[in-house]
Amino acid sequence: MAVRIKMKNPLVELDGDEMTRVLWQMIKEMLLESYLDLKTEYYDLGLKNREKTADQVTYDAAAAIKKHQVGVKCATITPNAARVEEYNLREMYKSPNGTIRAILDGTVFRKPILVRNIKPLVKTWIKPITIARHAYGDLYKDVEMRIAGAGKAELIFTAENGDIQKEVIHNFAGPGVLLGMHNLDQSIADFVRTCFNYALEQKQNLWFAAKDTISKKYDHRFKDIFAEIFAAEYAEKFAVQGIEYFYTLIDDAVARLMRSTGGMVLACKNYDGDVISDLVASAFGSLAMMTSVLVSPQGEYLYEAAHGTVQRHYYRHLKGEETSTNAMATIFAWSGALRKRGELDGLLELVDFAACLEKAARQTVEDGYLTKDLAEITEPPVQGAVNTIEFLEEVRARLDRSLAD
Ligand code: NAP
Ligand code: MG
């Protein structure tokens, strides 16, 4: 076998929970450690260790990503009441993803892994569609009211110097509902730059869609910030790469999306991104084939799978039963992080290794070695699914062959 690839700088490794924690270890042992001198700074975000450190480990991991710029994360449990009991937690810790996203101030880009034998439900989609969702404000930080009866609702802003801006929202003749929401120029600008940088890196067109014809100040502000930053900082870089940025109305964007061949990044406001990312994910086949990367405006990257900890499979695994858990998205989290590390450190071998790993994983699926979730949706249909380990063994065999070339 060829020499093991040496790394210069570490990846920040965030371990997690349940079945994905099991997969995590297998992927490292079977697909990474025999080929690489894997250098990671390890943080155990498994719920037991979050409890032990009163969640400090999540904050430490986020700080480490700020320091080293590239991280890879295993799926983690977001505690709810049942988990508080199951793990005997002192408190219902917040979602690690939420905590890290708030610290890095990042945008999440979700992109499907395409293989020949799984056809998207939308026939024309032959290239992946990436959804970038603005993760701050709007409906997710709103204030709502139920109005009991007749009266006047007003929108009032009091500036620090006492100046007042006032608009009548509605003169209610009877009961109804009311909501106030906001966003920040700074947060929008950070989102915009992250989207432009991502599109440049992927060499893909960027679309941004909102509803400025109806929302003439709010959505229009998003559109304007996109346009201003594009003209001032990105127009030339896009021209050099031969890619485009364009704005369109959200209803036009979804209509175009359905008729497109894919291959673009669609930037969405918070709510639109929530809805459209799930629509696109399910049309591409499976959550286990969806990758996710958090990118901060400072250029920090955290790669992960879009799915959760696959709890039901884990309970079967604990009982000693066989599982057929799809490792694709977790493998691609590792390959994404290794590629980015290689690019930042100028390590071509590492970039090449990431490409070989992805190719081997894709080939495994295309050769018909499918976990149960995919066996059900593949064309042509296959008889019998492989188990978790058999799948990884097939990937390893193809990786060996591809590295030997
Ligand atoms: P999930 O772990 O994504 O699993 C939901 C179902 O989807 C599974 O039961 C399984 O279906 C199928 N599935 C998902 N990933 C799969 C894979 N890799 N291979 C095969 N099948 C797969 O979602 P959940 O059960 O709602 O959540 C479990 C835990 O994950 C929760 O504690 C939640 O907080 C956490 N979570 C974490 C993240 C994250 O860290 N980013 C994201 C979401 C959820 P079948 O059982 O029918 O086979
Ligand atoms: Mg959602």
CSV table of C-alpha atoms and ligand atoms in Angstrom, one decimal:
chain,number,residue,atom,x,y,z
A,1,MET,CA,0.0,0.0,0.0
A,2,ALA,CA,1.0,3.6,-0.7
A,3,VAL,CA,2.4,5.8,2.0
A,4,ARG,CA,0.0,7.2,4.5
A,5,ILE,CA,-0.9,10.8,3.8
A,6,LYS,CA,0.4,13.2,6.3
A,7,MET,CA,-1.7,16.2,7.5
A,8,LYS,CA,-0.4,19.6,8.4
A,9,ASN,CA,-3.1,21.1,10.5
A,10,PRO,CA,-5.8,19.3,12.5
A,11,LEU,CA,-9.5,18.9,11.7
A,12,VAL,CA,-11.8,19.7,14.6
A,13,GLU,CA,-13.6,16.4,15.3
A,14,LEU,CA,-17.0,16.6,17.0
A,15,ASP,CA,-18.2,13.1,18.1
A,16,GLY,CA,-21.8,12.5,18.7
A,17,ASP,CA,-24.5,10.1,19.6
A,18,GLU,CA,-26.2,6.7,19.1
A,19,MET,CA,-26.0,5.0,15.7
A,20,THR,CA,-24.1,7.8,14.1
A,21,ARG,CA,-21.5,7.5,16.9
A,22,VAL,CA,-21.1,3.8,16.0
A,23,LEU,CA,-20.8,4.7,12.3
A,24,TRP,CA,-18.3,7.4,13.1
A,25,GLN,CA,-15.9,5.0,14.7
A,26,MET,CA,-16.3,2.5,11.9
A,27,ILE,CA,-15.6,5.1,9.2
A,28,LYS,CA,-12.5,6.2,11.0
A,29,GLU,CA,-11.2,2.7,11.4
A,30,MET,CA,-12.2,1.3,8.0
A,31,LEU,CA,-11.9,4.3,5.7
A,32,LEU,CA,-9.6,6.8,7.1
A,33,GLU,CA,-6.9,5.7,9.6
A,34,SER,CA,-5.2,3.1,7.4
A,35,TYR,CA,-4.7,5.7,4.6
A,36,LEU,CA,-4.1,9.0,6.6
A,37,ASP,CA,-2.1,10.1,9.5
A,38,LEU,CA,-5.4,11.5,10.7
A,39,LYS,CA,-4.8,14.6,12.7
A,40,THR,CA,-7.8,15.8,14.7
A,41,GLU,CA,-8.6,17.8,17.7
A,42,TYR,CA,-11.2,15.7,19.4
A,43,TYR,CA,-14.3,17.0,21.2
A,44,ASP,CA,-16.8,14.5,22.5
A,45,LEU,CA,-20.3,16.1,22.0
A,46,GLY,CA,-22.0,12.8,22.9
A,47,LEU,CA,-24.8,13.6,25.3
A,48,LYS,CA,-23.0,11.9,28.3
A,49,ASN,CA,-20.0,14.2,27.9
A,50,ARG,CA,-22.2,17.3,27.4
A,51,GLU,CA,-23.9,16.4,30.7
A,52,LYS,CA,-20.5,15.8,32.3
A,53,THR,CA,-19.2,19.2,31.2
A,54,ALA,CA,-22.5,21.1,31.6
A,55,ASP,CA,-22.3,21.6,27.8
A,56,GLN,CA,-19.0,23.4,28.0
A,57,VAL,CA,-17.6,20.9,25.4
A,58,THR,CA,-19.9,22.4,22.8
A,59,TYR,CA,-18.6,25.9,23.4
A,60,ASP,CA,-15.0,24.6,23.4
A,61,ALA,CA,-15.6,22.8,20.1
A,62,ALA,CA,-17.0,26.0,18.5
A,63,ALA,CA,-13.9,27.9,19.7
A,64,ALA,CA,-11.6,25.2,18.2
A,65,ILE,CA,-13.4,25.6,14.8
A,66,LYS,CA,-12.7,29.3,15.0
A,67,LYS,CA,-9.1,28.5,15.6
A,68,HIS,CA,-8.5,25.7,13.1
A,69,GLN,CA,-11.2,26.7,10.5
A,70,VAL,CA,-12.4,23.3,9.6
A,71,GLY,CA,-14.5,20.8,11.6
A,72,VAL,CA,-16.5,17.6,11.0
A,73,LYS,CA,-19.4,16.8,13.2
A,74,CYS,CA,-21.3,13.6,14.0
A,75,ALA,CA,-25.1,13.8,14.6
A,76,THR,CA,-26.0,14.6,18.1
A,77,ILE,CA,-29.1,14.3,20.3
A,78,THR,CA,-31.0,17.5,20.9
A,79,PRO,CA,-32.4,16.8,24.3
A,80,ASN,CA,-36.2,16.8,24.9
A,81,ALA,CA,-38.1,15.7,28.0
A,82,ALA,CA,-37.6,12.0,27.1
A,83,ARG,CA,-33.9,12.4,26.8
A,84,VAL,CA,-33.6,14.3,30.1
A,85,GLU,CA,-35.0,11.2,31.7
A,86,GLU,CA,-33.1,8.7,29.6
A,87,TYR,CA,-29.7,10.3,30.2
A,88,ASN,CA,-30.5,11.7,33.6
A,89,LEU,CA,-29.6,15.3,32.6
A,90,ARG,CA,-29.3,18.2,34.9
A,91,GLU,CA,-30.9,20.4,32.3
A,92,MET,CA,-32.4,20.3,28.8
A,93,TYR,CA,-29.3,21.5,26.9
A,94,LYS,CA,-29.8,23.4,23.7
A,95,SER,CA,-29.2,21.9,20.3
A,96,PRO,CA,-25.4,21.7,19.7
A,97,ASN,CA,-26.0,22.8,16.1
A,98,GLY,CA,-27.9,25.8,17.3
A,99,THR,CA,-25.2,26.7,19.8
A,100,ILE,CA,-22.4,26.3,17.3
A,101,ARG,CA,-24.3,28.2,14.5
A,102,ALA,CA,-24.9,31.1,16.9
A,103,ILE,CA,-21.2,31.3,17.8
A,104,LEU,CA,-19.9,31.0,14.2
A,105,ASP,CA,-22.8,33.1,12.9
A,106,GLY,CA,-22.9,30.8,9.9
A,107,THR,CA,-25.2,29.8,7.0
A,108,VAL,CA,-26.0,26.1,6.4
A,109,PHE,CA,-25.7,24.8,2.8
A,110,ARG,CA,-27.5,21.5,2.1
A,111,LYS,CA,-26.6,19.6,-1.0
A,112,PRO,CA,-27.7,16.1,-2.1
A,113,ILE,CA,-25.3,13.3,-3.1
A,114,LEU,CA,-26.4,12.2,-6.6
A,115,VAL,CA,-26.0,8.6,-7.8
A,116,ARG,CA,-27.0,7.1,-11.1
A,117,ASN,CA,-29.5,4.5,-9.7
A,118,ILE,CA,-31.5,6.9,-7.6
A,119,LYS,CA,-33.6,9.1,-9.7
A,120,PRO,CA,-34.8,12.4,-8.2
A,121,LEU,CA,-38.6,12.7,-8.2
A,122,VAL,CA,-38.2,15.7,-10.5
A,123,LYS,CA,-37.0,14.1,-13.8
A,124,THR,CA,-35.1,17.1,-15.1
A,125,TRP,CA,-32.8,17.4,-12.0
A,126,ILE,CA,-29.5,15.9,-13.1
A,127,LYS,CA,-27.2,18.1,-11.0
A,128,PRO,CA,-27.4,18.8,-7.3
A,129,ILE,CA,-29.4,21.7,-6.0
A,130,THR,CA,-27.9,23.5,-2.9
A,131,ILE,CA,-30.2,25.4,-0.6
A,132,ALA,CA,-28.7,28.1,1.5
A,133,ARG,CA,-31.0,29.2,4.3
A,134,HIS,CA,-30.6,32.4,6.2
A,135,ALA,CA,-30.6,31.3,9.8
A,136,TYR,CA,-31.4,34.5,11.6
A,137,GLY,CA,-34.6,36.3,12.4
A,138,ASP,CA,-38.0,36.7,10.6
A,139,LEU,CA,-40.6,34.3,11.8
A,140,TYR,CA,-38.1,32.4,14.0
A,141,LYS,CA,-37.7,35.5,16.3
A,142,ASP,CA,-41.1,37.0,16.0
A,143,VAL,CA,-43.5,38.4,18.6
A,144,GLU,CA,-47.1,37.4,18.3
A,145,MET,CA,-50.4,38.6,19.7
A,146,ARG,CA,-53.9,37.4,19.7
A,147,ILE,CA,-56.3,40.3,19.4
A,148,ALA,CA,-59.5,39.8,21.4
A,149,GLY,CA,-61.7,42.4,19.7
A,150,ALA,CA,-61.9,45.8,18.0
A,151,GLY,CA,-59.0,48.2,18.3
A,152,LYS,CA,-56.1,49.8,16.4
A,153,ALA,CA,-52.7,48.0,15.9
A,154,GLU,CA,-49.7,50.1,15.3
A,155,LEU,CA,-46.0,49.5,14.5
A,156,ILE,CA,-43.9,51.9,16.5
A,157,PHE,CA,-40.1,52.3,16.5
A,158,THR,CA,-38.5,54.6,19.1
A,159,ALA,CA,-35.0,55.6,18.2
A,160,GLU,CA,-32.3,56.1,20.9
A,161,ASN,CA,-32.7,59.8,20.5
A,162,GLY,CA,-36.4,59.6,21.0
A,163,ASP,CA,-37.5,60.0,17.4
A,164,ILE,CA,-40.5,57.9,16.6
A,165,GLN,CA,-41.6,56.1,13.5
A,166,LYS,CA,-45.2,55.0,13.4
A,167,GLU,CA,-47.4,53.0,11.0
A,168,VAL,CA,-51.0,51.8,11.5
A,169,ILE,CA,-51.1,48.1,10.9
A,170,HIS,CA,-54.8,47.6,11.0
A,171,ASN,CA,-58.0,48.9,12.5
A,172,PHE,CA,-59.5,45.8,13.9
A,173,ALA,CA,-63.3,45.6,13.9
A,174,GLY,CA,-63.2,42.2,15.7
A,175,PRO,CA,-60.8,39.5,16.9
A,176,GLY,CA,-57.7,38.6,15.0
A,177,VAL,CA,-54.0,37.9,15.2
A,178,LEU,CA,-50.9,40.1,14.9
A,179,LEU,CA,-47.1,39.5,14.6
A,180,GLY,CA,-44.0,41.5,14.6
A,181,MET,CA,-40.7,40.4,13.1
A,182,HIS,CA,-37.3,41.8,12.3
A,183,ASN,CA,-34.0,41.3,10.7
A,184,LEU,CA,-30.6,43.0,10.8
A,185,ASP,CA,-28.6,44.5,8.0
A,186,GLN,CA,-25.4,43.0,9.5
A,187,SER,CA,-26.9,39.5,9.6
A,188,ILE,CA,-28.2,39.8,6.0
A,189,ALA,CA,-24.8,41.1,4.8
A,190,ASP,CA,-23.0,38.2,6.4
A,191,PHE,CA,-25.5,35.7,4.8
A,192,VAL,CA,-25.0,37.4,1.4
A,193,ARG,CA,-21.2,37.2,1.5
A,194,THR,CA,-21.3,33.6,2.7
A,195,CYS,CA,-23.6,32.7,-0.3
A,196,PHE,CA,-21.4,34.6,-2.8
A,197,ASN,CA,-18.2,32.9,-1.5
A,198,TYR,CA,-19.9,29.5,-1.5
A,199,ALA,CA,-21.1,29.9,-5.1
A,200,LEU,CA,-17.6,31.0,-6.2
A,201,GLU,CA,-16.1,28.0,-4.5
A,202,GLN,CA,-18.6,25.6,-6.1
A,203,LYS,CA,-18.4,27.5,-9.4
A,204,GLN,CA,-22.2,27.5,-9.5
A,205,ASN,CA,-24.8,30.2,-10.3
A,206,LEU,CA,-26.4,31.8,-7.3
A,207,TRP,CA,-30.1,32.7,-7.1
A,208,PHE,CA,-31.7,34.7,-4.4
A,209,ALA,CA,-35.5,34.8,-4.2
A,210,ALA,CA,-37.9,36.7,-2.0
A,211,LYS,CA,-41.1,38.7,-2.4
A,212,ASP,CA,-40.1,42.3,-2.8
A,213,THR,CA,-43.1,43.1,-4.9
A,214,ILE,CA,-45.3,42.6,-1.9
A,215,SER,CA,-42.9,43.3,0.9
A,216,LYS,CA,-41.6,46.6,-0.4
A,217,LYS,CA,-39.4,47.4,2.5
A,218,TYR,CA,-38.6,44.2,4.3
A,219,ASP,CA,-37.9,41.8,1.5
A,220,HIS,CA,-36.7,44.6,-0.6
A,221,ARG,CA,-33.9,45.3,2.0
A,222,PHE,CA,-32.6,41.7,1.4
A,223,LYS,CA,-32.7,42.2,-2.4
A,224,ASP,CA,-30.9,45.6,-2.1
A,225,ILE,CA,-28.1,44.2,0.2
A,226,PHE,CA,-27.6,41.3,-2.2
A,227,ALA,CA,-27.4,43.7,-5.2
A,228,GLU,CA,-25.1,46.2,-3.4
A,229,ILE,CA,-22.6,43.6,-2.2
A,230,PHE,CA,-22.6,41.9,-5.5
A,231,ALA,CA,-21.8,45.0,-7.4
A,232,ALA,CA,-19.1,46.2,-5.0
A,233,GLU,CA,-17.3,43.0,-4.2
A,234,TYR,CA,-18.3,40.0,-6.4
A,235,ALA,CA,-19.4,41.0,-9.9
A,236,GLU,CA,-15.9,40.7,-11.3
A,237,LYS,CA,-15.1,37.5,-9.5
A,238,PHE,CA,-18.3,35.9,-10.8
A,239,ALA,CA,-17.5,37.1,-14.4
A,240,VAL,CA,-14.0,35.5,-14.1
A,241,GLN,CA,-15.6,32.2,-13.1
A,242,GLY,CA,-18.3,32.4,-15.7
A,243,ILE,CA,-21.1,32.2,-13.1
A,244,GLU,CA,-24.1,34.4,-12.5
A,245,TYR,CA,-26.0,35.9,-9.7
A,246,PHE,CA,-29.6,36.8,-10.1
A,247,TYR,CA,-32.6,37.8,-8.1
A,248,THR,CA,-36.1,36.6,-8.8
A,249,LEU,CA,-39.4,36.4,-7.0
A,250,ILE,CA,-39.8,33.3,-4.8
A,251,ASP,CA,-42.8,32.0,-6.7
A,252,ASP,CA,-40.9,32.4,-10.0
A,253,ALA,CA,-37.9,30.7,-8.4
A,254,VAL,CA,-39.7,27.6,-7.4
A,255,ALA,CA,-41.4,27.4,-10.8
A,256,ARG,CA,-38.0,27.7,-12.5
A,257,LEU,CA,-36.4,25.2,-10.1
A,258,MET,CA,-38.9,22.5,-11.1
A,259,ARG,CA,-38.0,23.0,-14.8
A,260,SER,CA,-34.3,23.3,-14.2
A,261,THR,CA,-31.5,20.7,-14.5
A,262,GLY,CA,-30.2,21.7,-11.1
A,263,GLY,CA,-26.6,22.7,-10.4
A,264,MET,CA,-27.3,26.0,-8.7
A,265,VAL,CA,-27.3,27.5,-5.2
A,266,LEU,CA,-30.6,28.9,-4.1
A,267,ALA,CA,-30.3,31.4,-1.3
A,268,CYS,CA,-33.5,31.7,0.8
A,269,LYS,CA,-34.9,33.7,3.6
A,270,ASN,CA,-35.3,31.8,6.8
A,271,TYR,CA,-38.8,30.4,6.4
A,272,ASP,CA,-38.5,29.8,2.6
A,273,GLY,CA,-35.3,27.9,3.3
A,274,ASP,CA,-37.0,25.8,5.9
A,275,VAL,CA,-39.7,24.7,3.5
A,276,ILE,CA,-37.7,24.5,0.3
A,277,SER,CA,-34.8,22.6,1.8
A,278,ASP,CA,-37.1,19.8,3.0
A,279,LEU,CA,-38.9,19.7,-0.4
A,280,VAL,CA,-35.6,19.5,-2.3
A,281,ALA,CA,-34.2,16.9,0.1
A,282,SER,CA,-37.2,14.6,-0.2
A,283,ALA,CA,-37.3,15.0,-4.0
A,284,PHE,CA,-33.7,13.9,-4.2
A,285,GLY,CA,-34.6,10.6,-2.4
A,286,SER,CA,-33.3,10.3,1.1
A,287,LEU,CA,-32.1,12.3,4.1
A,288,ALA,CA,-29.2,9.8,4.3
A,289,MET,CA,-28.0,11.2,1.0
A,290,MET,CA,-28.0,14.8,2.1
A,291,THR,CA,-24.8,16.6,3.1
A,292,SER,CA,-24.7,19.8,5.1
A,293,VAL,CA,-22.0,22.4,5.7
A,294,LEU,CA,-22.1,25.4,8.0
A,295,VAL,CA,-20.0,28.2,6.6
A,296,SER,CA,-19.2,31.3,8.6
A,297,PRO,CA,-18.7,34.8,7.2
A,298,GLN,CA,-15.0,34.5,8.4
A,299,GLY,CA,-14.5,31.4,6.3
A,300,GLU,CA,-14.9,28.7,8.9
A,301,TYR,CA,-16.4,25.4,7.8
A,302,LEU,CA,-18.2,22.6,9.7
A,303,TYR,CA,-19.3,19.6,7.7
A,304,GLU,CA,-21.9,17.1,8.8
A,305,ALA,CA,-24.7,14.8,7.7
A,306,ALA,CA,-28.2,16.3,7.4
A,307,HIS,CA,-29.8,13.4,9.3
A,308,GLY,CA,-30.0,12.7,13.0
A,309,THR,CA,-28.6,10.0,15.2
A,310,VAL,CA,-30.8,7.2,13.8
A,311,GLN,CA,-32.1,6.3,17.2
A,312,ARG,CA,-34.2,3.3,16.2
A,313,HIS,CA,-31.3,1.6,14.5
A,314,TYR,CA,-29.1,2.2,17.6
A,315,TYR,CA,-31.6,0.5,19.9
A,316,ARG,CA,-31.5,-2.5,17.5
A,317,HIS,CA,-27.7,-2.4,17.5
A,318,LEU,CA,-27.6,-2.4,21.3
A,319,LYS,CA,-29.8,-5.5,21.3
A,320,GLY,CA,-27.2,-7.2,19.1
A,321,GLU,CA,-29.5,-7.1,16.1
A,322,GLU,CA,-28.2,-6.4,12.6
A,323,THR,CA,-28.6,-2.8,11.3
A,324,SER,CA,-28.6,-1.4,7.8
A,325,THR,CA,-27.7,2.2,8.4
A,326,ASN,CA,-26.6,4.4,5.5
A,327,ALA,CA,-23.2,5.9,6.1
A,328,MET,CA,-23.1,8.0,2.9
A,329,ALA,CA,-23.8,11.4,4.4
A,330,THR,CA,-21.4,10.8,7.3
A,331,ILE,CA,-18.6,9.7,4.8
A,332,PHE,CA,-19.2,12.8,2.8
A,333,ALA,CA,-19.0,14.9,5.9
A,334,TRP,CA,-15.5,13.5,6.4
A,335,SER,CA,-14.5,13.9,2.8
A,336,GLY,CA,-15.8,17.4,2.7
A,337,ALA,CA,-13.8,18.4,5.7
A,338,LEU,CA,-10.6,16.6,4.5
A,339,ARG,CA,-10.9,18.3,1.1
A,340,LYS,CA,-11.3,21.7,2.7
A,341,ARG,CA,-8.4,21.0,5.0
A,342,GLY,CA,-6.3,19.9,2.0
A,343,GLU,CA,-7.2,23.0,0.1
A,344,LEU,CA,-6.4,25.4,2.9
A,345,ASP,CA,-3.1,23.7,3.7
A,346,GLY,CA,-2.1,23.2,0.0
A,347,LEU,CA,-2.1,19.4,0.4
A,348,LEU,CA,-3.0,18.0,-3.0
A,349,GLU,CA,-2.8,14.4,-1.7
A,350,LEU,CA,-5.5,15.1,0.8
A,351,VAL,CA,-7.8,16.7,-1.7
A,352,ASP,CA,-7.3,13.7,-4.0
A,353,PHE,CA,-7.9,11.3,-1.2
A,354,ALA,CA,-11.3,13.0,-0.5
A,355,ALA,CA,-12.2,12.7,-4.1
A,356,CYS,CA,-11.3,9.0,-4.2
A,357,LEU,CA,-13.3,8.3,-1.0
A,358,GLU,CA,-16.4,10.0,-2.5
A,359,LYS,CA,-16.0,8.1,-5.7
A,360,ALA,CA,-15.7,4.8,-3.9
A,361,ALA,CA,-18.8,5.5,-1.8
A,362,ARG,CA,-20.8,6.6,-4.9
A,363,GLN,CA,-19.6,3.5,-6.8
A,364,THR,CA,-20.7,1.2,-4.0
A,365,VAL,CA,-24.2,2.5,-4.3
A,366,GLU,CA,-24.2,2.5,-8.1
A,367,ASP,CA,-22.9,-1.1,-8.0
A,368,GLY,CA,-26.0,-2.1,-6.1
A,369,TYR,CA,-24.7,-2.5,-2.6
A,370,LEU,CA,-27.5,-0.6,-0.8
A,371,THR,CA,-28.6,-0.1,2.7
A,372,LYS,CA,-32.3,-0.7,3.3
A,373,ASP,CA,-33.3,3.0,3.0
A,374,LEU,CA,-32.0,3.1,-0.6
A,375,ALA,CA,-32.8,-0.5,-1.6
A,376,GLU,CA,-36.5,0.6,-1.4
A,377,ILE,CA,-36.1,3.6,-3.8
A,378,THR,CA,-33.4,2.5,-6.3
A,379,GLU,CA,-33.9,1.9,-10.0
A,380,PRO,CA,-33.7,-0.9,-11.0
A,381,PRO,CA,-34.9,-2.3,-7.6
A,382,VAL,CA,-32.4,-4.6,-5.9
A,383,GLN,CA,-33.0,-7.8,-3.9
A,384,GLY,CA,-31.7,-7.7,-0.4
A,385,ALA,CA,-29.9,-4.9,1.4
A,386,VAL,CA,-26.4,-4.9,2.9
A,387,ASN,CA,-25.8,-4.3,6.5
A,388,THR,CA,-23.9,-1.4,8.0
A,389,ILE,CA,-20.5,-3.1,8.0
A,390,GLU,CA,-20.9,-4.8,4.6
A,391,PHE,CA,-21.6,-1.5,3.0
A,392,LEU,CA,-18.4,0.0,4.5
A,393,GLU,CA,-16.4,-3.0,3.5
A,394,GLU,CA,-17.5,-2.6,-0.1
A,395,VAL,CA,-16.6,1.1,0.0
A,396,ARG,CA,-13.1,0.1,1.4
A,397,ALA,CA,-12.6,-2.4,-1.4
A,398,ARG,CA,-13.3,0.3,-4.0
A,399,LEU,CA,-11.2,2.9,-2.2
A,400,ASP,CA,-8.2,0.5,-2.2
A,401,ARG,CA,-8.6,-0.1,-5.9
A,402,SER,CA,-9.1,3.6,-6.7
A,403,LEU,CA,-6.0,4.6,-4.6
A,404,ALA,CA,-3.9,1.9,-6.3
A,405,ASP,CA,-4.6,3.6,-9.7
B,1,NAP,P1,-33.1,10.6,12.2
B,1,NAP,O1,-32.0,10.2,13.2
B,1,NAP,O2,-32.6,11.4,11.1
B,1,NAP,O3,-33.9,9.4,11.8
B,1,NAP,C1,-35.2,9.3,11.3
B,1,NAP,C2,-35.4,8.1,10.5
B,1,NAP,O4,-34.9,8.3,9.2
B,1,NAP,C3,-34.7,6.9,11.0
B,1,NAP,O5,-35.5,6.2,12.0
B,1,NAP,C4,-34.5,6.1,9.7
B,1,NAP,O6,-35.7,5.4,9.3
B,1,NAP,C5,-34.2,7.2,8.7
B,1,NAP,N1,-32.8,7.5,8.6
B,1,NAP,C6,-32.2,8.6,9.0
B,1,NAP,N2,-30.9,8.6,8.7
B,1,NAP,C7,-30.6,7.3,8.2
B,1,NAP,C8,-29.5,6.6,7.8
B,1,NAP,N3,-28.3,7.2,7.8
B,1,NAP,N4,-29.6,5.4,7.3
B,1,NAP,C9,-30.8,4.8,7.3
B,1,NAP,N5,-31.9,5.4,7.7
B,1,NAP,C10,-31.9,6.6,8.1
B,1,NAP,O7,-34.2,11.6,13.0
B,1,NAP,P2,-34.9,11.4,14.4
B,1,NAP,O8,-35.1,9.9,14.7
B,1,NAP,O9,-36.0,12.3,14.3
B,1,NAP,O10,-33.9,11.9,15.5
B,1,NAP,C11,-33.0,11.1,16.3
B,1,NAP,C12,-32.1,12.0,17.1
B,1,NAP,O11,-31.3,12.8,16.2
B,1,NAP,C13,-32.9,13.0,17.9
B,1,NAP,O12,-32.4,13.0,19.2
B,1,NAP,C14,-32.6,14.4,17.3
B,1,NAP,O13,-32.4,15.3,18.3
B,1,NAP,C15,-31.3,14.1,16.6
B,1,NAP,N6,-31.0,15.0,15.4
B,1,NAP,C16,-29.8,15.5,15.3
B,1,NAP,C17,-29.4,16.2,14.1
B,1,NAP,C18,-28.0,16.7,14.0
B,1,NAP,O14,-27.2,16.5,14.9
B,1,NAP,N7,-27.7,17.4,13.0
B,1,NAP,C19,-30.3,16.4,13.1
B,1,NAP,C20,-31.6,15.8,13.3
B,1,NAP,C21,-31.9,15.1,14.4
B,1,NAP,P3,-36.1,3.9,9.7
B,1,NAP,O15,-36.1,3.9,11.2
B,1,NAP,O16,-37.5,3.8,9.2
B,1,NAP,O17,-35.1,3.0,9.1
B,2,MG,MG,-37.6,22.2,8.9
